[in-house]
mmCIF file of C-alpha atoms in Angstrom:
data_model
loop_
_atom_site.group_PDB
_atom_site.id
_atom_site.type_symbol
_atom_site.label_atom_id
_atom_site.label_comp_id
_atom_site.label_asym_id
_atom_site.label_seq_id
_atom_site.Cartn_x
_atom_site.Cartn_y
_atom_site.Cartn_z
ATOM 1 C CA MET A 1 -175.319 104.018 92.992
ATOM 2 C CA LYS A 2 -172.608 101.436 92.685
ATOM 3 C CA LEU A 3 -171.359 98.870 95.119
ATOM 4 C CA GLY A 4 -168.238 97.048 94.029
ATOM 5 C CA VAL A 5 -166.589 94.344 96.052
ATOM 6 C CA ARG A 6 -163.249 92.671 95.393
ATOM 7 C CA VAL A 7 -162.154 89.743 97.493
ATOM 8 C CA GLY A 8 -158.526 88.916 98.188
ATOM 9 C CA SER A 9 -156.521 86.664 100.424
ATOM 10 C CA ILE A 10 -152.779 86.286 100.628
ATOM 11 C CA GLN A 11 -151.439 83.207 98.892
ATOM 12 C CA PRO A 12 -147.748 82.988 99.742
ATOM 13 C CA HIS A 13 -145.647 82.006 96.752
ATOM 14 C CA ALA A 14 -143.349 79.918 98.926
ATOM 15 C CA SER A 15 -145.947 77.916 100.828
ATOM 16 C CA PRO A 16 -146.748 75.171 98.263
ATOM 17 C CA SER A 17 -143.190 73.947 98.097
ATOM 18 C CA ILE A 18 -142.855 74.178 101.867
ATOM 19 C CA SER A 19 -145.872 71.985 102.465
ATOM 20 C CA GLN A 20 -144.907 69.465 99.808
ATOM 21 C CA SER A 21 -141.299 68.996 100.870
ATOM 22 C CA ASN A 22 -139.831 66.744 103.512
ATOM 23 C CA PRO A 23 -138.655 69.093 106.284
ATOM 24 C CA THR A 24 -136.136 66.563 107.555
ATOM 25 C CA SER A 25 -134.231 66.206 104.311
ATOM 26 C CA PRO A 26 -131.191 68.330 103.372
ATOM 27 C CA SER A 27 -132.875 69.242 100.093
ATOM 28 C CA PHE A 28 -135.691 70.906 102.020
ATOM 29 C CA LYS A 29 -133.311 73.372 103.643
ATOM 30 C CA SER A 30 -131.662 73.921 100.299
ATOM 31 C CA ASN A 31 -134.996 74.624 98.626
ATOM 32 C CA ILE A 32 -136.065 77.041 101.343
ATOM 33 C CA SER A 33 -132.719 78.790 101.208
ATOM 34 C CA SER A 34 -132.750 79.142 97.436
ATOM 35 C CA GLN A 35 -136.382 80.224 97.451
ATOM 36 C CA PHE A 36 -135.986 82.901 100.095
ATOM 37 C CA ASN A 37 -132.599 83.933 98.674
ATOM 38 C CA LEU A 38 -133.979 84.693 95.225
ATOM 39 C CA ARG A 39 -133.490 88.423 95.590
ATOM 40 C CA SER A 40 -130.068 87.979 97.136
ATOM 41 C CA ARG A 41 -128.826 85.932 94.166
ATOM 42 C CA ASN A 42 -130.293 88.238 91.554
ATOM 43 C CA GLN A 43 -129.633 91.607 93.112
ATOM 44 C CA LEU A 44 -130.466 94.712 91.189
ATOM 45 C CA LYS A 45 -127.227 96.325 90.108
ATOM 46 C CA LEU A 46 -127.067 99.644 91.879
ATOM 47 C CA HIS A 47 -125.575 102.620 90.076
ATOM 48 C CA SER A 48 -124.857 104.763 93.100
ATOM 49 C CA THR A 49 -121.570 106.041 91.723
ATOM 50 C CA LYS A 50 -123.006 106.830 88.284
ATOM 51 C CA CYS A 51 -126.141 108.758 89.284
ATOM 52 C CA ASN A 52 -126.022 112.488 89.793
ATOM 53 C CA PHE A 53 -128.908 112.858 92.200
ATOM 54 C CA PRO A 54 -130.794 116.171 91.847
ATOM 55 C CA ASN A 55 -130.340 119.138 94.156
ATOM 56 C CA LEU A 56 -133.514 119.314 96.249
ATOM 57 C CA ARG A 57 -132.398 121.935 98.739
ATOM 58 C CA ASN A 58 -135.132 124.499 98.114
ATOM 59 C CA LYS A 59 -137.972 122.101 97.259
ATOM 60 C CA TRP A 60 -137.378 118.980 99.329
ATOM 61 C CA LYS A 61 -140.787 119.116 100.994
ATOM 62 C CA GLN A 62 -142.416 118.967 97.574
ATOM 63 C CA TYR A 63 -140.629 115.691 96.850
ATOM 64 C CA GLN A 64 -141.441 114.385 100.316
ATOM 65 C CA GLY A 65 -145.139 114.795 99.500
ATOM 66 C CA ILE A 66 -146.156 118.043 101.221
ATOM 67 C CA ASN A 67 -148.623 118.593 98.335
ATOM 68 C CA HIS A 68 -149.326 114.894 97.810
ATOM 69 C CA TRP A 69 -146.909 114.825 94.853
ATOM 70 C CA GLU A 70 -149.357 116.870 92.789
ATOM 71 C CA GLY A 71 -148.105 117.263 89.223
ATOM 72 C CA LEU A 72 -145.116 114.953 89.802
ATOM 73 C CA LEU A 73 -146.560 111.484 89.139
ATOM 74 C CA ASP A 74 -148.078 111.596 85.657
ATOM 75 C CA PRO A 75 -145.792 112.214 83.881
ATOM 76 C CA LEU A 76 -143.263 111.049 86.448
ATOM 77 C CA ASP A 77 -140.917 113.868 87.419
ATOM 78 C CA ASP A 78 -137.290 112.831 86.938
ATOM 79 C CA ASN A 79 -136.197 114.241 90.296
ATOM 80 C CA LEU A 80 -138.905 112.229 92.028
ATOM 81 C CA ARG A 81 -137.901 109.172 89.986
ATOM 82 C CA TRP A 82 -134.359 109.293 91.367
ATOM 83 C CA GLU A 83 -135.601 109.831 94.898
ATOM 84 C CA ILE A 84 -137.886 106.789 94.643
ATOM 85 C CA LEU A 85 -135.029 104.701 93.247
ATOM 86 C CA ARG A 86 -132.708 105.926 95.975
ATOM 87 C CA TYR A 87 -135.093 104.824 98.710
ATOM 88 C CA GLY A 88 -135.697 101.586 96.827
ATOM 89 C CA HIS A 89 -131.979 100.870 97.037
ATOM 90 C CA PHE A 90 -132.151 101.181 100.823
ATOM 91 C CA VAL A 91 -134.886 98.536 100.831
ATOM 92 C CA ASP A 92 -132.903 96.336 98.462
ATOM 93 C CA ALA A 93 -130.043 96.426 100.959
ATOM 94 C CA THR A 94 -132.291 94.783 103.583
ATOM 95 C CA TYR A 95 -132.568 91.757 101.299
ATOM 96 C CA SER A 96 -128.951 91.741 100.152
ATOM 97 C CA SER A 97 -127.646 91.771 103.728
ATOM 98 C CA PHE A 98 -130.071 89.173 105.114
ATOM 99 C CA ASP A 99 -128.873 85.619 105.789
ATOM 100 C CA PHE A 100 -131.496 83.420 104.117
ATOM 101 C CA ASP A 101 -129.758 80.092 104.825
ATOM 102 C CA PRO A 102 -131.505 78.129 107.637
ATOM 103 C CA SER A 103 -128.382 75.998 108.100
ATOM 104 C CA SER A 104 -126.265 79.071 108.828
ATOM 105 C CA LEU A 105 -125.343 80.162 112.345
ATOM 106 C CA THR A 106 -126.448 83.688 111.425
ATOM 107 C CA TYR A 107 -129.765 82.697 109.828
ATOM 108 C CA ALA A 108 -132.343 85.513 109.961
ATOM 109 C CA LYS A 109 -129.646 88.000 110.949
ATOM 110 C CA SER A 110 -127.433 90.386 109.013
ATOM 111 C CA LEU A 111 -124.483 89.149 106.989
ATOM 112 C CA TYR A 112 -122.688 92.419 107.690
ATOM 113 C CA SER A 113 -121.991 94.775 110.549
ATOM 114 C CA LYS A 114 -123.852 98.079 110.830
ATOM 115 C CA LYS A 115 -120.690 99.902 109.832
ATOM 116 C CA SER A 116 -120.133 97.938 106.614
ATOM 117 C CA LEU A 117 -123.636 97.032 105.421
ATOM 118 C CA LEU A 118 -124.334 100.023 103.177
ATOM 119 C CA LYS A 119 -120.893 99.825 101.584
ATOM 120 C CA LYS A 120 -121.227 96.073 101.008
ATOM 121 C CA CYS A 121 -124.592 96.657 99.336
ATOM 122 C CA GLY A 122 -123.318 99.387 96.992
ATOM 123 C CA LEU A 123 -124.604 102.361 98.978
ATOM 124 C CA GLY A 124 -121.320 103.490 100.485
ATOM 125 C CA LYS A 125 -121.437 106.857 98.712
ATOM 126 C CA TYR A 126 -125.018 107.659 99.670
ATOM 127 C CA GLY A 127 -123.823 109.465 102.800
ATOM 128 C CA TYR A 128 -125.794 107.529 105.406
ATOM 129 C CA ARG A 129 -124.780 105.625 108.536
ATOM 130 C CA ILE A 130 -126.827 102.812 110.081
ATOM 131 C CA SER A 131 -127.611 103.594 113.697
ATOM 132 C CA LYS A 132 -129.895 100.691 114.578
ATOM 133 C CA TYR A 133 -130.815 97.203 113.380
ATOM 134 C CA LEU A 134 -134.529 96.436 113.679
ATOM 135 C CA TYR A 135 -135.918 93.018 114.564
ATOM 136 C CA VAL A 136 -139.457 91.722 114.176
ATOM 137 C CA THR A 137 -141.072 89.075 116.372
ATOM 138 C CA CYS A 138 -143.960 86.842 115.352
ATOM 139 C CA GLY A 139 -146.822 86.519 117.795
ATOM 140 C CA ILE A 140 -147.641 82.970 116.707
ATOM 141 C CA HIS A 141 -146.461 80.220 119.046
ATOM 142 C CA MET A 142 -145.835 76.814 117.487
ATOM 143 C CA PRO A 143 -146.231 73.594 119.510
ATOM 144 C CA THR A 144 -143.137 72.639 121.487
ATOM 145 C CA CYS A 145 -142.612 69.424 119.507
ATOM 146 C CA ILE A 146 -142.471 71.354 116.223
ATOM 147 C CA ASN A 147 -140.155 73.977 117.679
ATOM 148 C CA LYS A 148 -137.720 71.290 118.772
ATOM 149 C CA ILE A 149 -137.587 69.641 115.336
ATOM 150 C CA PHE A 150 -137.681 72.779 113.178
ATOM 151 C CA LYS A 151 -136.232 75.335 115.568
ATOM 152 C CA LYS A 152 -134.591 77.542 112.941
ATOM 153 C CA LEU A 153 -137.349 77.313 110.340
ATOM 154 C CA PHE A 154 -139.847 78.560 112.904
ATOM 155 C CA THR A 155 -137.622 81.202 114.464
ATOM 156 C CA ARG A 156 -139.780 83.901 116.053
ATOM 157 C CA SER A 157 -137.429 86.879 115.808
ATOM 158 C CA SER A 158 -135.500 87.996 112.744
ATOM 159 C CA LEU A 159 -133.862 91.061 111.266
ATOM 160 C CA ILE A 160 -136.455 93.144 109.423
ATOM 161 C CA GLY A 161 -134.546 96.335 108.588
ATOM 162 C CA TYR A 162 -132.567 99.246 109.960
ATOM 163 C CA VAL A 163 -132.498 102.938 110.769
ATOM 164 C CA ALA A 164 -129.981 105.011 108.786
ATOM 165 C CA ILE A 165 -129.046 108.657 109.359
ATOM 166 C CA CYS A 166 -127.664 110.989 106.710
ATOM 167 C CA VAL A 167 -124.289 112.136 108.053
ATOM 168 C CA ASN A 168 -122.545 113.451 104.933
ATOM 169 C CA GLU A 169 -122.605 117.268 104.884
ATOM 170 C CA LYS A 170 -122.682 117.487 101.076
ATOM 171 C CA GLU A 171 -125.642 115.117 100.958
ATOM 172 C CA ILE A 172 -127.420 117.049 103.715
ATOM 173 C CA THR A 173 -126.929 120.226 101.661
ATOM 174 C CA ARG A 174 -128.238 118.514 98.501
ATOM 175 C CA LEU A 175 -131.303 117.197 100.320
ATOM 176 C CA GLY A 176 -131.959 120.456 102.160
ATOM 177 C CA ARG A 177 -132.265 118.634 105.494
ATOM 178 C CA ARG A 178 -130.915 115.714 107.470
ATOM 179 C CA ASP A 179 -132.845 112.655 106.344
ATOM 180 C CA ILE A 180 -133.563 109.640 108.546
ATOM 181 C CA VAL A 181 -134.378 106.440 106.633
ATOM 182 C CA VAL A 182 -136.178 103.463 108.147
ATOM 183 C CA ALA A 183 -136.071 100.548 105.699
ATOM 184 C CA PHE A 184 -137.969 97.245 105.939
ATOM 185 C CA ARG A 185 -137.754 94.018 103.943
ATOM 186 C CA GLY A 186 -140.690 91.801 102.977
ATOM 187 C CA THR A 187 -141.803 88.389 104.230
ATOM 188 C CA VAL A 188 -139.067 85.778 104.650
ATOM 189 C CA THR A 189 -139.582 83.363 107.546
ATOM 190 C CA CYS A 190 -142.257 80.680 107.902
ATOM 191 C CA LEU A 191 -143.930 82.373 110.860
ATOM 192 C CA GLU A 192 -144.057 85.682 108.985
ATOM 193 C CA TRP A 193 -145.990 83.914 106.223
ATOM 194 C CA LEU A 194 -148.419 82.603 108.840
ATOM 195 C CA GLU A 195 -148.854 86.110 110.274
ATOM 196 C CA ASN A 196 -149.699 87.337 106.762
ATOM 197 C CA LEU A 197 -152.633 84.918 106.711
ATOM 198 C CA ARG A 198 -154.241 86.503 109.786
ATOM 199 C CA VAL A 199 -156.257 88.811 107.539
ATOM 200 C CA PHE A 200 -159.043 89.910 109.885
ATOM 201 C CA LEU A 201 -158.969 93.513 111.001
ATOM 202 C CA THR A 202 -158.321 94.299 114.642
ATOM 203 C CA GLN A 203 -158.813 97.472 116.644
ATOM 204 C CA LEU A 204 -155.805 99.696 117.224
ATOM 205 C CA PRO A 205 -155.351 99.904 120.995
ATOM 206 C CA GLY A 206 -156.060 103.169 122.792
ATOM 207 C CA LEU A 207 -158.189 104.821 120.090
ATOM 208 C CA VAL A 208 -161.849 105.803 120.265
ATOM 209 C CA LYS A 209 -164.365 104.798 117.642
ATOM 210 C CA GLY A 210 -165.480 107.176 114.914
ATOM 211 C CA GLU A 211 -168.934 108.566 114.188
ATOM 212 C CA ASP A 212 -169.893 105.366 112.369
ATOM 213 C CA ASP A 213 -168.991 103.390 115.527
ATOM 214 C CA VAL A 214 -166.045 101.817 113.725
ATOM 215 C CA GLY A 215 -162.627 102.782 115.024
ATOM 216 C CA PRO A 216 -159.244 102.553 113.295
ATOM 217 C CA MET A 217 -158.483 98.928 112.483
ATOM 218 C CA VAL A 218 -155.472 97.213 110.900
ATOM 219 C CA GLN A 219 -154.613 93.716 109.732
ATOM 220 C CA LYS A 220 -154.201 91.446 112.749
ATOM 221 C CA GLY A 221 -151.011 89.770 111.529
ATOM 222 C CA PHE A 222 -149.238 93.044 110.748
ATOM 223 C CA LEU A 223 -150.091 94.482 114.164
ATOM 224 C CA SER A 224 -148.909 91.274 115.817
ATOM 225 C CA LEU A 225 -145.551 91.530 114.048
ATOM 226 C CA TYR A 226 -145.234 95.155 115.087
ATOM 227 C CA THR A 227 -146.065 94.706 118.784
ATOM 228 C CA SER A 228 -144.961 91.151 119.696
ATOM 229 C CA LYS A 229 -141.697 90.751 121.551
ATOM 230 C CA THR A 230 -139.207 88.331 123.034
ATOM 231 C CA THR A 231 -136.707 88.863 125.823
ATOM 232 C CA PRO A 232 -133.588 89.437 123.661
ATOM 233 C CA HIS A 233 -134.971 92.088 121.315
ATOM 234 C CA GLY A 234 -138.207 93.616 122.557
ATOM 235 C CA SER A 235 -140.892 94.522 120.032
ATOM 236 C CA LEU A 236 -140.369 96.336 116.753
ATOM 237 C CA GLN A 237 -142.609 99.074 118.147
ATOM 238 C CA GLU A 238 -140.347 99.544 121.174
ATOM 239 C CA MET A 239 -137.203 99.636 119.037
ATOM 240 C CA ILE A 240 -138.719 102.187 116.644
ATOM 241 C CA ARG A 241 -139.903 104.451 119.455
ATOM 242 C CA LYS A 242 -136.598 104.337 121.304
ATOM 243 C CA GLU A 243 -134.375 104.988 118.279
ATOM 244 C CA ILE A 244 -136.561 107.626 116.630
ATOM 245 C CA GLY A 245 -136.975 109.404 119.963
ATOM 246 C CA ARG A 246 -133.196 109.486 120.368
ATOM 247 C CA VAL A 247 -132.674 110.807 116.830
ATOM 248 C CA ILE A 248 -135.330 113.520 117.152
ATOM 249 C CA GLN A 249 -133.810 114.720 120.410
ATOM 250 C CA ARG A 250 -130.290 114.779 118.994
ATOM 251 C CA TYR A 251 -131.127 116.689 115.808
ATOM 252 C CA THR A 252 -134.014 118.768 117.102
ATOM 253 C CA ASN A 253 -132.407 122.101 116.106
ATOM 254 C CA GLU A 254 -131.980 121.400 112.393
ATOM 255 C CA PRO A 255 -134.264 120.589 109.435
ATOM 256 C CA LEU A 256 -135.143 116.910 109.670
ATOM 257 C CA SER A 257 -137.211 114.435 107.683
ATOM 258 C CA LEU A 258 -138.228 110.879 108.436
ATOM 259 C CA THR A 259 -138.662 108.563 105.455
ATOM 260 C CA LEU A 260 -139.994 105.069 106.049
ATOM 261 C CA THR A 261 -139.726 102.719 103.103
ATOM 262 C CA GLY A 262 -140.415 99.042 102.583
ATOM 263 C CA HIS A 263 -141.409 96.312 100.176
ATOM 264 C CA SER A 264 -144.389 93.962 100.596
ATOM 265 C CA LEU A 265 -144.747 93.203 104.335
ATOM 266 C CA GLY A 266 -142.137 95.923 104.890
ATOM 267 C CA ALA A 267 -144.453 98.460 103.276
ATOM 268 C CA ALA A 268 -147.200 97.560 105.756
ATOM 269 C CA LEU A 269 -144.800 97.840 108.691
ATOM 270 C CA ALA A 270 -143.591 101.207 107.379
ATOM 271 C CA ILE A 271 -147.167 102.545 107.514
ATOM 272 C CA LEU A 272 -147.756 101.178 111.025
ATOM 273 C CA SER A 273 -144.443 102.675 112.164
ATOM 274 C CA ALA A 274 -145.257 106.057 110.625
ATOM 275 C CA TYR A 275 -148.591 106.146 112.436
ATOM 276 C CA ASP A 276 -147.013 105.106 115.734
ATOM 277 C CA ILE A 277 -144.241 107.719 115.479
ATOM 278 C CA THR A 278 -146.650 110.583 114.870
ATOM 279 C CA ALA A 279 -148.922 109.341 117.661
ATOM 280 C CA THR A 280 -146.018 109.057 120.112
ATOM 281 C CA PHE A 281 -143.945 112.192 119.404
ATOM 282 C CA ASN A 282 -145.584 115.611 119.307
ATOM 283 C CA ASN A 283 -142.381 117.067 117.864
ATOM 284 C CA ALA A 284 -142.016 114.503 115.089
ATOM 285 C CA PRO A 285 -140.536 115.876 111.840
ATOM 286 C CA MET A 286 -142.220 115.497 108.457
ATOM 287 C CA VAL A 287 -143.015 111.799 108.017
ATOM 288 C CA THR A 288 -143.145 110.211 104.559
ATOM 289 C CA VAL A 289 -143.723 106.608 103.511
ATOM 290 C CA ILE A 290 -142.432 105.212 100.203
ATOM 291 C CA SER A 291 -144.199 101.893 99.706
ATOM 292 C CA PHE A 292 -143.204 99.259 97.117
ATOM 293 C CA GLY A 293 -145.718 96.498 96.366
ATOM 294 C CA GLY A 294 -147.458 96.868 99.703
ATOM 295 C CA PRO A 295 -150.621 94.988 100.695
ATOM 296 C CA ARG A 296 -153.633 96.722 102.179
ATOM 297 C CA VAL A 297 -153.162 97.567 105.845
ATOM 298 C CA GLY A 298 -156.334 98.916 107.428
ATOM 299 C CA ASN A 299 -159.838 100.320 107.190
ATOM 300 C CA GLU A 300 -161.136 103.761 106.250
ATOM 301 C CA SER A 301 -160.973 105.032 109.821
ATOM 302 C CA PHE A 302 -157.276 104.118 109.977
ATOM 303 C CA ARG A 303 -156.668 105.951 106.703
ATOM 304 C CA ASN A 304 -158.403 109.012 108.143
ATOM 305 C CA GLN A 305 -156.105 108.886 111.175
ATOM 306 C CA LEU A 306 -153.037 108.833 108.919
ATOM 307 C CA GLU A 307 -154.296 111.819 106.953
ATOM 308 C CA GLN A 308 -155.135 113.795 110.104
ATOM 309 C CA LYS A 309 -151.609 113.253 111.392
ATOM 310 C CA GLY A 310 -150.141 114.618 108.152
ATOM 311 C CA ILE A 311 -148.366 111.419 107.109
ATOM 312 C CA LYS A 312 -147.542 111.437 103.401
ATOM 313 C CA ILE A 313 -147.694 108.031 101.710
ATOM 314 C CA LEU A 314 -146.578 107.265 98.159
ATOM 315 C CA ARG A 315 -147.870 103.814 97.244
ATOM 316 C CA ILE A 316 -146.041 102.367 94.245
ATOM 317 C CA VAL A 317 -148.154 99.647 92.661
ATOM 318 C CA ASN A 318 -147.595 97.188 89.828
ATOM 319 C CA SER A 319 -151.112 96.562 88.489
ATOM 320 C CA ASP A 320 -150.060 92.974 87.711
ATOM 321 C CA ASP A 321 -148.934 92.333 91.306
ATOM 322 C CA VAL A 322 -151.539 90.335 93.231
ATOM 323 C CA VAL A 323 -150.095 91.294 96.637
ATOM 324 C CA THR A 324 -151.280 94.901 96.195
ATOM 325 C CA LYS A 325 -154.857 93.608 95.849
ATOM 326 C CA VAL A 326 -154.985 91.785 99.190
ATOM 327 C CA PRO A 327 -155.956 91.162 101.951
ATOM 328 C CA GLY A 328 -159.677 91.194 102.613
ATOM 329 C CA LEU A 329 -162.567 92.917 100.872
ATOM 330 C CA PHE A 330 -162.179 96.173 99.009
ATOM 331 C CA VAL A 331 -165.473 98.042 98.797
ATOM 332 C CA ASN A 332 -166.351 100.935 96.485
ATOM 333 C CA PHE A 333 -169.550 102.255 98.018
ATOM 334 C CA ASP A 334 -171.318 105.260 96.522
ATOM 335 C CA GLU A 335 -173.291 106.834 99.331
ATOM 336 C CA VAL A 336 -175.178 109.201 97.021
ATOM 337 C CA VAL A 337 -178.329 107.333 96.059
ATOM 338 C CA SER A 338 -181.026 108.862 93.881
ATOM 339 C CA ASP A 339 -184.696 108.589 94.860
ATOM 340 C CA GLU A 340 -185.372 105.925 92.264
ATOM 341 C CA ASP A 341 -182.617 103.772 93.724
ATOM 342 C CA VAL A 342 -183.788 103.952 97.335
ATOM 343 C CA GLY A 343 -184.591 100.214 97.497
ATOM 344 C CA VAL A 344 -181.231 99.268 96.076
ATOM 345 C CA GLY A 345 -179.548 101.806 98.324
ATOM 346 C CA ILE A 346 -181.063 100.326 101.478
ATOM 347 C CA TRP A 347 -179.922 96.850 100.464
ATOM 348 C CA SER A 348 -176.448 98.115 99.592
ATOM 349 C CA LYS A 349 -176.048 99.887 102.920
ATOM 350 C CA TRP A 350 -177.162 96.779 104.753
ATOM 351 C CA PHE A 351 -174.708 94.643 102.772
ATOM 352 C CA TYR A 352 -171.888 97.116 103.398
ATOM 353 C CA LYS A 353 -172.622 97.096 107.139
ATOM 354 C CA TYR A 354 -172.740 93.292 107.100
ATOM 355 C CA ILE A 355 -169.331 92.797 105.505
ATOM 356 C CA GLN A 356 -167.926 95.614 107.639
ATOM 357 C CA ASN A 357 -168.925 93.622 110.717
ATOM 358 C CA MET A 358 -166.939 90.710 109.288
ATOM 359 C CA GLN A 359 -163.804 92.838 109.909
ATOM 360 C CA LEU A 360 -162.578 92.321 106.372
ATOM 361 C CA VAL A 361 -163.282 95.699 104.726
ATOM 362 C CA TYR A 362 -159.991 97.328 103.702
ATOM 363 C CA VAL A 363 -159.161 100.532 101.826
ATOM 364 C CA ASP A 364 -156.126 101.529 99.798
ATOM 365 C CA ILE A 365 -153.977 104.072 101.589
ATOM 366 C CA GLY A 366 -151.850 106.861 100.130
ATOM 367 C CA GLN A 367 -151.174 108.552 96.817
ATOM 368 C CA GLU A 368 -150.729 105.924 94.122
ATOM 369 C CA LEU A 369 -148.105 105.643 91.405
ATOM 370 C CA ARG A 370 -149.472 102.859 89.203
ATOM 371 C CA LEU A 371 -147.112 100.931 86.963
ATOM 372 C CA SER A 372 -147.572 97.790 84.863
ATOM 373 C CA SER A 373 -145.321 94.870 83.956
ATOM 374 C CA ARG A 374 -147.254 94.244 80.746
ATOM 375 C CA GLU A 375 -145.853 97.432 79.234
ATOM 376 C CA PHE A 376 -142.373 95.911 79.272
ATOM 377 C CA PRO A 377 -141.643 92.961 76.969
ATOM 378 C CA CYS A 378 -138.692 91.806 79.085
ATOM 379 C CA LEU A 379 -141.017 91.113 82.029
ATOM 380 C CA ASN A 380 -143.256 88.069 82.308
ATOM 381 C CA LYS A 381 -146.580 89.383 83.577
ATOM 382 C CA THR A 382 -147.790 85.830 84.287
ATOM 383 C CA ASP A 383 -144.924 85.213 86.718
ATOM 384 C CA VAL A 384 -146.447 86.111 90.087
ATOM 385 C CA ALA A 385 -143.082 86.239 91.857
ATOM 386 C CA MET A 386 -141.498 88.488 89.217
ATOM 387 C CA CYS A 387 -144.438 90.905 89.259
ATOM 388 C CA HIS A 388 -144.009 91.314 93.015
ATOM 389 C CA ASP A 389 -140.216 91.359 93.198
ATOM 390 C CA LEU A 390 -138.610 94.603 94.366
ATOM 391 C CA LYS A 391 -136.173 94.369 91.464
ATOM 392 C CA THR A 392 -139.135 94.538 89.068
ATOM 393 C CA TYR A 393 -140.530 97.595 90.835
ATOM 394 C CA LEU A 394 -137.239 99.477 90.556
ATOM 395 C CA HIS A 395 -137.016 98.579 86.874
ATOM 396 C CA LEU A 396 -140.550 99.883 86.264
ATOM 397 C CA VAL A 397 -139.874 103.138 88.120
ATOM 398 C CA LYS A 398 -136.640 103.649 86.210
ATOM 399 C CA ASN A 399 -138.363 103.343 82.824
ATOM 400 C CA PHE A 400 -141.860 104.714 83.428
ATOM 401 C CA VAL A 401 -142.766 108.020 81.740
ATOM 402 C CA SER A 402 -146.525 108.481 82.051
ATOM 403 C CA SER A 403 -149.816 106.604 81.855
ATOM 404 C CA SER A 404 -150.001 107.391 78.146
ATOM 405 C CA CYS A 405 -146.358 106.553 77.454
ATOM 406 C CA ALA A 406 -145.198 103.866 79.862
ATOM 407 C CA CYS A 407 -141.709 103.198 78.508
ATOM 408 C CA LYS A 408 -138.905 105.696 78.955
ATOM 409 C CA HIS A 409 -136.741 104.248 76.225
ATOM 410 C CA THR A 410 -137.621 102.970 72.768
ATOM 411 C CA LYS A 411 -135.402 99.971 73.469
ATOM 412 C CA ILE A 412 -136.286 98.660 76.912
ATOM 413 C CA HIS A 413 -133.291 97.852 79.028
ATOM 414 C CA SER A 414 -133.021 94.376 80.449
ATOM 415 C CA ILE A 415 -134.106 94.070 84.059
ATOM 416 C CA GLN A 416 -130.572 93.001 84.920
ATOM 417 C CA SER A 417 -129.098 96.261 83.589
#
């Protein structure tokens, strides 16, 4: 019998400098802008015109996880590699198109129109068209006096991602179906950081409890971001339901897939969205989540709900990324106790029940592709921000071979290449 407990809490990389700076000074806005714009300045160079993506027509469900990617992850199948990178580029576009500058009139909105965004971000030849911008609203309300002074820094609603539909006939033929992509960025605004810190689990509304009297629960901050709303935009949940419902109805007579992908906070929102879609639409197509550097989202009962609904989740993890190890408590509880360990077993079960009642017991969700920064000399494994950056994840996926041979090339390419 073993009982292992790991404790984690989110420690936002940006928060120290925020708390130590003078919010009224011009340099503060500059620091925030440069800090949040890190990915925008150092964008991963996309090779959309140089990659010959594989023909998946007859086996697309395999690469969407119908068999939980069995035999494709270790060693990493090259076709799956390119699919992961392709979806990663959609996520990268959410950062590249986001206005990080608090002094800008378009702060927390898109720099580009829906029509031009993918082209501006290097994805013009991917064959997709953006049909809907998605906005997220924080459920935290700041005091009026703070809102007046720091109105933009504490903006409640901001662009979080988009819905894109594959419209190119050649790409539809290559993929074997019409693919719908829902892409989400990670944490950017101050209030989103505060939502991340609301780490206690909360019950999903409208669901009954399981046999162990514990129903599906998810992180309180993530659920708040998904369901909170303001007058101009409505909630992210409402936008997702409306747009996905429209798309399903329009393309109901052809092969269709729904791929939700995100980085960090975006990975958590992708999982919540996937669950909500399958719970809302009985005729939902195959739903797959490609998660980059995602935190833990919910408890074991929530994971069971995802599995029962047939949602396929590929969780891409950098073992040196602290964000994938939080929030809450992660418990490895062996329920099989031998007779000689009965005393220890009783204590362990009591302890497990105790911390479960604290609403902090999380589980990892999905099939895992585990990578590591330490296998690549060009990456600094002690740099917390680099280990978590989406650019790092795409570099690791591009070069990973297998758990016994991590590097694809003898000479590791620079992360900027």
